[in-house]
Coordinates of C-alpha atoms in Angstrom, one line a residue:
M1 CA 0.0 0.0 0.0
W2 CA 2.7 2.5 1.1
V3 CA 4.8 1.4 -1.9
T4 CA 2.0 2.2 -4.2
I5 CA 1.3 5.6 -2.6
S6 CA 5.1 6.4 -2.7
A7 CA 5.4 5.5 -6.3
A8 CA 2.3 7.5 -7.3
A9 CA 3.7 10.5 -5.3
Y10 CA 7.0 10.2 -7.1
V11 CA 5.3 10.0 -10.5
L12 CA 3.3 13.1 -9.6
L13 CA 6.4 14.9 -8.4
E14 CA 8.2 14.1 -11.7
G15 CA 5.2 15.4 -13.6
V16 CA 5.4 18.7 -11.7
A17 CA 9.2 18.8 -12.3
I18 CA 8.7 18.3 -16.0
Y19 CA 6.1 21.0 -16.2
F20 CA 8.4 23.4 -14.3
A21 CA 11.3 22.4 -16.6
Y22 CA 9.1 23.4 -19.5
R23 CA 8.4 26.7 -17.9
A24 CA 12.2 27.2 -17.2
V25 CA 12.9 26.7 -20.9
A26 CA 10.1 28.9 -22.0
K27 CA 10.5 31.7 -19.5
A28 CA 14.1 31.8 -18.2
R29 CA 15.9 35.0 -19.2
T30 CA 19.2 33.1 -20.1
P31 CA 20.0 29.8 -21.7
Q32 CA 22.4 29.0 -18.8
G33 CA 19.6 29.5 -16.3
S34 CA 17.1 27.3 -18.2
I35 CA 19.7 24.5 -18.6
A36 CA 20.5 24.6 -15.0
W37 CA 16.9 24.4 -13.9
V38 CA 16.1 21.6 -16.3
A39 CA 19.0 19.5 -15.1
F40 CA 18.2 20.2 -11.5
L41 CA 14.4 19.6 -11.8
I42 CA 14.7 16.3 -13.7
S43 CA 17.5 14.8 -11.6
M44 CA 16.4 15.9 -8.1
P45 CA 12.7 16.8 -8.2
W46 CA 12.2 16.4 -4.5
L47 CA 14.6 19.3 -3.9
A48 CA 14.3 21.2 -7.1
V49 CA 10.5 21.6 -7.2
P50 CA 10.4 23.6 -3.9
A51 CA 13.5 25.5 -5.0
F52 CA 11.7 26.5 -8.3
L53 CA 8.7 27.7 -6.4
L54 CA 11.0 30.1 -4.4
F55 CA 13.6 31.1 -7.0
G56 CA 12.3 30.1 -10.4
H57 CA 10.2 33.1 -11.4
T58 CA 12.2 35.7 -13.3
R59 CA 9.6 37.8 -15.0
F60 CA 7.2 40.1 -13.4
R61 CA 4.0 40.1 -15.4
G62 CA 1.5 42.9 -15.2
Y63 CA 3.8 45.6 -13.7
V64 CA 1.8 48.8 -14.4
I65 CA 3.9 51.8 -15.1
A66 CA 2.3 54.9 -13.6
R67 CA 3.6 57.2 -16.3
R68 CA 1.6 55.2 -18.9
D69 CA -1.6 55.7 -16.9
S70 CA -1.6 59.5 -17.1
Q71 CA -1.3 61.1 -20.5
E72 CA -1.3 64.5 -18.8
V73 CA 1.8 63.7 -16.9
I74 CA 3.5 62.1 -20.0
A75 CA 2.9 65.3 -21.8
G76 CA 4.2 67.4 -18.9
V77 CA 7.3 65.4 -18.5
G78 CA 8.0 65.5 -22.2
T79 CA 7.5 69.3 -22.3
Y80 CA 9.7 69.9 -19.3
S81 CA 12.4 67.7 -20.7
K82 CA 12.4 69.6 -24.0
A83 CA 12.7 72.8 -22.0
H84 CA 15.9 71.4 -20.4
P85 CA 17.7 69.5 -23.1
A86 CA 21.1 68.0 -22.6
S87 CA 23.9 70.4 -23.2
G88 CA 26.1 67.6 -24.7
V89 CA 25.6 64.9 -27.3
G90 CA 26.9 61.9 -25.4
G91 CA 30.2 61.6 -27.3
P92 CA 30.6 59.4 -30.4
F93 CA 28.1 56.8 -29.0
G94 CA 25.4 59.4 -28.2
F95 CA 22.7 58.9 -25.5
N96 CA 20.4 56.6 -27.5
A97 CA 21.2 53.3 -25.8
F98 CA 20.9 54.7 -22.3
E99 CA 17.7 56.6 -23.2
A100 CA 16.1 53.5 -24.7
I101 CA 17.0 51.4 -21.6
A102 CA 15.6 54.1 -19.2
E103 CA 12.6 55.0 -21.5
L104 CA 13.5 58.6 -20.5
P105 CA 15.6 61.4 -22.1
V106 CA 18.9 62.7 -20.9
V107 CA 18.2 66.2 -19.4
G108 CA 20.4 69.1 -18.6
G109 CA 20.6 71.6 -15.8
N110 CA 21.3 69.1 -13.0
G111 CA 23.4 69.2 -9.8
F112 CA 25.3 66.3 -8.5
E113 CA 27.1 65.9 -5.1
L114 CA 28.8 62.7 -3.9
L115 CA 28.0 61.6 -0.4
V116 CA 30.7 59.3 0.9
D117 CA 29.8 57.1 3.9
G118 CA 26.8 57.0 6.2
A119 CA 27.5 60.1 8.1
E120 CA 27.6 62.4 5.0
T121 CA 24.6 60.6 3.5
F122 CA 22.2 60.7 6.4
D123 CA 23.4 64.2 7.5
A124 CA 22.4 65.4 4.1
I125 CA 19.1 63.4 3.9
F126 CA 18.0 64.4 7.4
A127 CA 18.8 68.1 6.7
A128 CA 16.7 67.9 3.5
I129 CA 13.8 66.2 5.4
D130 CA 13.9 68.8 8.1
A131 CA 13.7 71.6 5.5
A132 CA 10.9 70.0 3.5
E133 CA 7.9 72.3 3.0
H134 CA 5.4 70.3 1.0
Y135 CA 6.2 66.6 0.7
V136 CA 8.7 63.9 1.3
L137 CA 9.0 60.7 -0.7
V138 CA 11.1 58.0 0.9
Q139 CA 11.9 54.4 -0.2
F140 CA 14.4 52.0 1.3
Y141 CA 15.0 48.3 0.9
I142 CA 16.2 47.8 4.5
I143 CA 15.0 49.7 7.5
H144 CA 16.1 48.6 11.0
D145 CA 14.6 49.6 14.3
D146 CA 17.9 50.7 15.8
R147 CA 19.6 54.0 16.5
L148 CA 19.7 55.2 12.9
G149 CA 16.2 53.8 12.3
Q150 CA 14.8 55.6 15.3
D151 CA 16.4 58.9 14.2
F152 CA 15.0 58.3 10.7
A153 CA 11.5 57.8 12.1
S154 CA 11.8 60.9 14.3
R155 CA 12.6 63.0 11.2
L156 CA 9.6 61.7 9.3
K157 CA 7.3 62.1 12.2
A158 CA 8.5 65.7 12.8
A159 CA 8.0 66.5 9.1
S160 CA 4.5 65.1 9.2
A161 CA 3.7 67.1 12.4
R162 CA 4.5 70.4 10.7
G163 CA 2.1 69.6 7.9
V164 CA 4.4 68.0 5.3
T165 CA 3.0 65.0 3.5
V166 CA 5.3 62.1 4.1
R167 CA 5.1 58.8 2.1
L168 CA 7.3 55.9 2.9
L169 CA 7.8 52.7 0.8
F170 CA 9.6 49.8 2.4
D171 CA 10.4 46.3 1.1
S172 CA 8.9 43.6 3.2
V173 CA 11.6 41.1 2.3
G174 CA 14.6 43.4 3.0
S175 CA 12.9 44.8 6.1
A176 CA 11.6 41.4 7.3
G177 CA 12.9 42.1 10.8
L178 CA 11.2 45.5 11.2
P179 CA 8.7 45.4 14.1
Q180 CA 5.1 46.1 13.4
D181 CA 5.1 48.6 16.2
Y182 CA 7.7 50.7 14.3
L183 CA 5.3 51.0 11.3
D184 CA 2.3 51.6 13.5
D185 CA 4.0 54.4 15.3
L186 CA 4.8 56.1 11.9
R187 CA 1.2 55.7 10.7
A188 CA -0.1 57.1 14.0
A189 CA 2.0 60.2 13.4
G190 CA 0.5 60.7 10.0
V191 CA 3.1 59.1 7.8
H192 CA 1.7 57.2 4.8
V193 CA 3.5 53.8 5.1
V194 CA 3.2 51.2 2.4
N195 CA 4.8 47.8 1.8
A196 CA 6.1 47.8 -1.8
H197 CA 4.5 44.4 -2.2
A198 CA 1.2 45.2 -0.5
I199 CA -0.8 44.0 -3.6
Y200 CA 1.7 42.1 -5.7
G201 CA 5.1 40.4 -5.3
P202 CA 6.9 38.8 -2.4
R203 CA 5.5 39.1 1.1
H204 CA 8.3 37.3 3.1
R205 CA 11.9 36.4 3.0
F206 CA 11.2 33.0 1.4
Q207 CA 9.9 34.6 -1.7
V208 CA 13.2 35.9 -2.8
N209 CA 12.6 37.3 -6.3
F210 CA 11.2 40.7 -7.3
R211 CA 12.5 42.7 -4.4
N212 CA 12.4 46.4 -4.6
H213 CA 16.0 47.3 -3.9
R214 CA 15.8 51.0 -4.6
K215 CA 16.9 53.6 -2.0
T216 CA 15.3 56.9 -2.9
V217 CA 14.5 60.2 -1.2
V218 CA 12.7 63.1 -2.9
I219 CA 12.0 66.5 -1.2
D220 CA 9.4 68.8 -2.6
G221 CA 10.2 67.6 -6.1
Q222 CA 13.4 69.7 -6.0
I223 CA 16.1 67.6 -4.2
G224 CA 16.7 63.9 -4.6
F225 CA 19.0 61.2 -3.1
I226 CA 20.0 57.8 -4.5
G227 CA 22.7 55.3 -3.8
G228 CA 23.7 52.2 -1.9
L229 CA 22.9 53.0 1.8
N230 CA 19.9 51.6 3.7
V231 CA 18.6 52.7 7.1
G232 CA 20.5 50.7 9.7
D233 CA 23.4 51.1 12.2
E234 CA 25.7 48.9 10.1
Y235 CA 25.6 51.6 7.4
M236 CA 27.0 54.1 9.9
G237 CA 29.9 51.7 10.7
R238 CA 28.5 50.7 14.1
N239 CA 28.5 46.9 13.5
A240 CA 31.7 45.2 14.7
V241 CA 31.4 42.4 12.2
Y242 CA 31.5 44.6 9.1
G243 CA 33.7 47.4 10.5
A244 CA 33.9 50.7 8.8
W245 CA 31.0 50.5 6.2
R246 CA 32.1 51.9 2.8
D247 CA 29.2 53.1 0.8
T248 CA 28.2 55.9 -1.6
H249 CA 25.0 58.0 -2.1
C250 CA 24.5 61.2 -4.0
R251 CA 22.5 64.3 -3.8
L252 CA 20.7 65.4 -7.0
A253 CA 19.1 68.7 -8.1
G254 CA 17.4 69.8 -11.3
P255 CA 15.3 68.0 -13.9
V256 CA 16.7 64.5 -13.1
V257 CA 14.9 64.7 -9.8
M258 CA 11.7 64.7 -11.8
Q259 CA 12.8 61.3 -13.2
L260 CA 13.6 60.0 -9.7
Q261 CA 10.2 61.1 -8.5
L262 CA 8.5 59.4 -11.4
V263 CA 10.1 56.1 -10.6
F264 CA 8.9 56.5 -7.0
A265 CA 5.4 57.3 -8.3
E266 CA 5.5 54.1 -10.4
D267 CA 6.4 52.0 -7.4
W268 CA 3.7 53.7 -5.3
H269 CA 1.2 53.0 -8.0
W270 CA 2.2 49.4 -8.1
A271 CA 1.9 49.0 -4.4
T272 CA -1.4 50.9 -3.9
E273 CA -3.0 51.3 -7.3
T274 CA -3.1 55.0 -6.5
L275 CA -1.7 57.7 -8.8
L276 CA 0.4 60.3 -7.0
L277 CA 1.3 62.1 -10.2
P278 CA -1.2 65.0 -9.9
D279 CA -0.1 65.7 -6.3
L280 CA 3.6 66.2 -7.0
D281 CA 5.7 69.1 -8.3
W282 CA 7.0 68.3 -11.8
Q283 CA 9.1 71.5 -12.4
P284 CA 12.3 71.3 -10.3
E285 CA 14.5 74.3 -10.5
P286 CA 17.6 73.8 -12.7
S287 CA 21.0 73.7 -11.0
E288 CA 23.8 76.1 -11.8
Q289 CA 26.1 73.1 -12.2
N290 CA 24.2 72.4 -15.4
M291 CA 25.2 68.7 -15.7
D292 CA 23.5 66.2 -18.1
A293 CA 21.9 63.3 -16.3
L294 CA 19.5 60.4 -16.6
L295 CA 17.8 58.1 -14.1
V296 CA 17.9 54.5 -15.2
A297 CA 15.4 52.3 -13.4
T298 CA 15.5 48.6 -14.2
G299 CA 13.5 45.6 -13.1
P300 CA 12.0 42.2 -13.9
G301 CA 8.9 44.0 -15.3
D302 CA 10.9 45.3 -18.3
V303 CA 10.6 43.8 -21.7
L304 CA 14.4 44.1 -22.4
E305 CA 17.2 42.9 -20.2
T306 CA 17.7 46.4 -18.9
G307 CA 20.0 45.7 -16.0
S308 CA 22.5 43.7 -18.0
L309 CA 22.2 46.2 -20.9
Y310 CA 23.0 49.1 -18.6
F311 CA 26.4 47.5 -17.7
C312 CA 27.1 46.4 -21.3
A313 CA 26.3 49.9 -22.6
C314 CA 28.7 51.5 -20.1
I315 CA 31.5 48.9 -20.7
S316 CA 31.2 48.9 -24.5
R317 CA 31.6 52.7 -24.8
A318 CA 34.7 52.9 -22.6
M319 CA 37.8 54.1 -24.5
K320 CA 40.2 54.8 -21.7
R321 CA 38.9 53.1 -18.5
I322 CA 35.9 51.5 -16.9
W323 CA 36.0 51.3 -13.1
I324 CA 33.3 49.4 -11.3
A325 CA 32.7 49.1 -7.6
S326 CA 30.2 46.4 -6.5
P327 CA 29.9 44.3 -3.3
Y328 CA 28.9 41.3 -5.4
F329 CA 30.5 40.1 -8.7
V330 CA 28.5 37.4 -10.3
P331 CA 28.1 38.7 -13.9
D332 CA 26.1 37.1 -16.6
V333 CA 27.7 35.9 -19.9
D334 CA 27.1 39.2 -21.7
V335 CA 28.6 41.4 -19.1
L336 CA 31.5 39.0 -18.6
S337 CA 32.3 39.1 -22.3
A338 CA 32.0 42.9 -22.4
L339 CA 34.5 43.2 -19.6
K340 CA 37.0 40.9 -21.2
L341 CA 36.7 42.5 -24.6
A342 CA 37.2 46.0 -23.1
A343 CA 40.4 44.8 -21.3
L344 CA 41.7 43.1 -24.5
R345 CA 41.3 46.3 -26.5
G346 CA 43.4 48.2 -23.9
V347 CA 40.9 49.7 -21.6
D348 CA 41.8 50.1 -18.0
V349 CA 39.2 47.7 -16.5
R350 CA 39.1 47.6 -12.7
I351 CA 36.7 45.8 -10.5
L352 CA 36.5 46.8 -6.8
V353 CA 35.0 44.2 -4.5
P354 CA 35.0 43.7 -0.7
E355 CA 37.3 41.3 1.1
V356 CA 34.9 41.2 4.0
I357 CA 32.0 38.8 3.7
D358 CA 28.3 39.6 4.2
H359 CA 26.7 37.0 2.0
R360 CA 29.0 34.0 1.7
I361 CA 27.7 32.3 -1.5
P362 CA 27.9 35.3 -3.9
W363 CA 31.3 36.3 -2.3
L364 CA 32.5 32.7 -2.9
A365 CA 31.0 32.6 -6.4
A366 CA 33.1 35.6 -7.5
F367 CA 36.3 33.7 -7.2
A368 CA 35.1 31.4 -10.0
Y369 CA 35.1 34.4 -12.3
F370 CA 38.3 36.2 -11.2
D371 CA 40.8 34.0 -13.1
E372 CA 38.9 34.3 -16.3
I373 CA 38.7 38.1 -16.3
R374 CA 42.3 38.5 -14.9
T375 CA 43.6 36.5 -17.8
A376 CA 42.0 39.0 -20.2
G377 CA 43.7 41.9 -18.4
V378 CA 40.9 43.0 -15.9
R379 CA 42.4 44.0 -12.6
V380 CA 40.5 42.9 -9.5
W381 CA 41.0 45.0 -6.3
R382 CA 39.8 43.7 -3.0
Y383 CA 38.8 46.3 -0.4
D384 CA 39.8 45.3 3.1
A385 CA 39.3 48.4 5.2
G386 CA 35.9 47.3 6.3
F387 CA 32.9 46.2 4.2
M388 CA 32.4 47.9 0.8
H389 CA 28.8 48.1 -0.3
Q390 CA 28.8 50.9 -2.9
K391 CA 27.5 50.5 -6.5
V392 CA 29.5 53.0 -8.5
L393 CA 30.7 53.1 -12.1
L394 CA 33.1 55.4 -13.9
V395 CA 33.5 55.5 -17.7
D396 CA 36.6 57.4 -19.1
D397 CA 36.5 61.0 -17.9
E398 CA 32.9 61.5 -19.0
I399 CA 30.3 59.3 -17.2
A400 CA 29.7 58.7 -13.5
S401 CA 27.0 56.4 -12.1
V402 CA 25.8 56.0 -8.5
G403 CA 22.8 53.8 -7.6
T404 CA 21.6 50.5 -6.3
T405 CA 22.6 48.1 -9.0
N406 CA 25.0 45.3 -8.1
M407 CA 26.9 43.4 -10.7
D408 CA 25.0 40.2 -10.3
N409 CA 22.0 38.4 -11.7
R410 CA 19.7 39.4 -8.9
S411 CA 20.2 43.1 -9.6
C412 CA 20.2 42.7 -13.4
R413 CA 17.1 40.5 -13.6
L414 CA 15.3 39.9 -10.4
N415 CA 15.2 43.1 -8.4
F416 CA 13.8 46.6 -9.1
E417 CA 16.9 48.9 -9.1
A418 CA 17.8 52.5 -10.0
T419 CA 21.0 54.3 -10.8
V420 CA 21.7 57.8 -11.9
L421 CA 24.1 58.4 -14.9
V422 CA 25.8 61.8 -15.0
F423 CA 27.4 62.7 -18.2
D424 CA 29.9 65.4 -17.1
P425 CA 33.7 65.6 -16.5
R426 CA 33.2 67.2 -13.1
A427 CA 31.1 64.3 -11.8
A428 CA 33.6 61.8 -13.3
A429 CA 36.5 63.6 -11.6
A430 CA 34.7 63.5 -8.2
V431 CA 34.1 59.7 -8.6
E432 CA 37.7 59.2 -9.8
E433 CA 39.1 60.9 -6.7
M434 CA 36.8 58.8 -4.5
L435 CA 37.7 55.5 -6.1
E436 CA 41.4 56.3 -6.1
D437 CA 41.1 56.6 -2.3
D438 CA 39.3 53.3 -2.2
F439 CA 41.9 51.6 -4.3
A440 CA 44.5 52.9 -1.8
R441 CA 42.7 50.9 0.9
A442 CA 42.5 47.8 -1.2
Y443 CA 44.9 45.2 -2.6
L444 CA 45.4 43.9 -6.1
L445 CA 44.3 40.2 -6.4
E446 CA 47.3 38.4 -7.9
T447 CA 46.7 34.7 -6.9
D448 CA 44.7 32.2 -9.1
L449 CA 41.9 30.1 -7.7
N450 CA 44.1 27.1 -7.4
E451 CA 46.4 29.0 -5.1
Q452 CA 43.5 30.0 -2.8
P453 CA 42.6 28.2 0.5
W454 CA 41.0 24.8 -0.2
Q455 CA 37.5 26.0 0.9
R456 CA 37.5 28.6 -1.9
R457 CA 39.0 26.2 -4.5
V458 CA 36.2 23.7 -3.8
G459 CA 33.4 26.0 -3.0
A460 CA 33.7 28.6 -5.8
P461 CA 32.8 26.4 -8.8
F462 CA 29.7 25.1 -6.9
A463 CA 28.7 28.6 -5.8
R464 CA 29.0 29.7 -9.5
L465 CA 26.3 27.1 -10.4
L466 CA 23.9 29.2 -8.3
A467 CA 24.7 32.3 -10.4
P468 CA 21.2 32.5 -12.1
I469 CA 19.6 33.1 -8.7
L470 CA 22.3 35.0 -6.8

């Protein structure tokens, strides 16, 4: 009897595995991902079927873009963009590729200020919130109920108390440990608090795909912030395990703030089915710095592989150098090939990654790629003066990028991300100076994988097999 039931259950499980294998072939974003899933599902269905339910979904159907639901705002954004065109032409490659990825135009008249480390970042953000007159839009992937989290909440509540409209989006996966009391306290103070997945998407940490990884603050439609820092004491360097936390945010002014605000409005619309667009200011004052900039928001709702295309577009146009700082280095085949080709044609390609571990599997998987890119001439620098979490990119002397996008499959295909591209030598020079300081606190990797400790030699190839879901 039990044998018959067990056999029937196994046949049913195999049937489910075969169906999921078909879905992997039909829907996976890369051939490597589909092949990996098919082999895993057919050979070990008892393990692979639950894993596929957690990790196997890589496209986010039905993501409603708020800008497409309001023709009035589309017209307004277009008119304002035409009133503030880019002052440059984007060099020999132009702006077309980036504009197509972003579905937005490069605009001129922007201000850009680097914020290096948690103190600079949150001093600037808190000062802006304290000075807000009309509204504050805030979005973070991780919010902790700790010293920084309490200070953050106090600023939001104080703004609300003086009549400022405050809206907060948080990700329920990244902020899984945030107590309900923290959220209830904010709501009681008049802050509009919304889970980014309130209607769609993951609700808990076991649903790992489709996280909203963006970190955005917009003040009165005039000032914006974006970068790698979340709200937690570790980002201030107060965690002994990670040490001095190295991260980068930036302060924006000018028309690009309108684009940052638009992405927030899209996410709010997705989470609430409510349009914010008519309630916001869509005419930010131009900055005297007059820099060209573009907000590139990517995610699994996009038709194109926008995250990967963003990296490839930056790498392929580099003539002199491409420097990339990322806490995780698990690139897809296209990005890997672009990096190697850039190095082979003589471009100074540098990858800055942390020596300190926060997530062991992606940290380990990176070692399976290092030999391959080093052979082509890419230089890998390992930051060991604390944990490095910044997501920064520098192309030649012309383009600087600061945002939330890591160089891994999760950022490129599974998360909602955003980064600002600034097309200006002054921004590039500021990022160059910052990264030069980081390289001075890092060491150049010069040992092959077969010379690494045995745990890395054995573990790295297996960790790389998980690349499609890292």
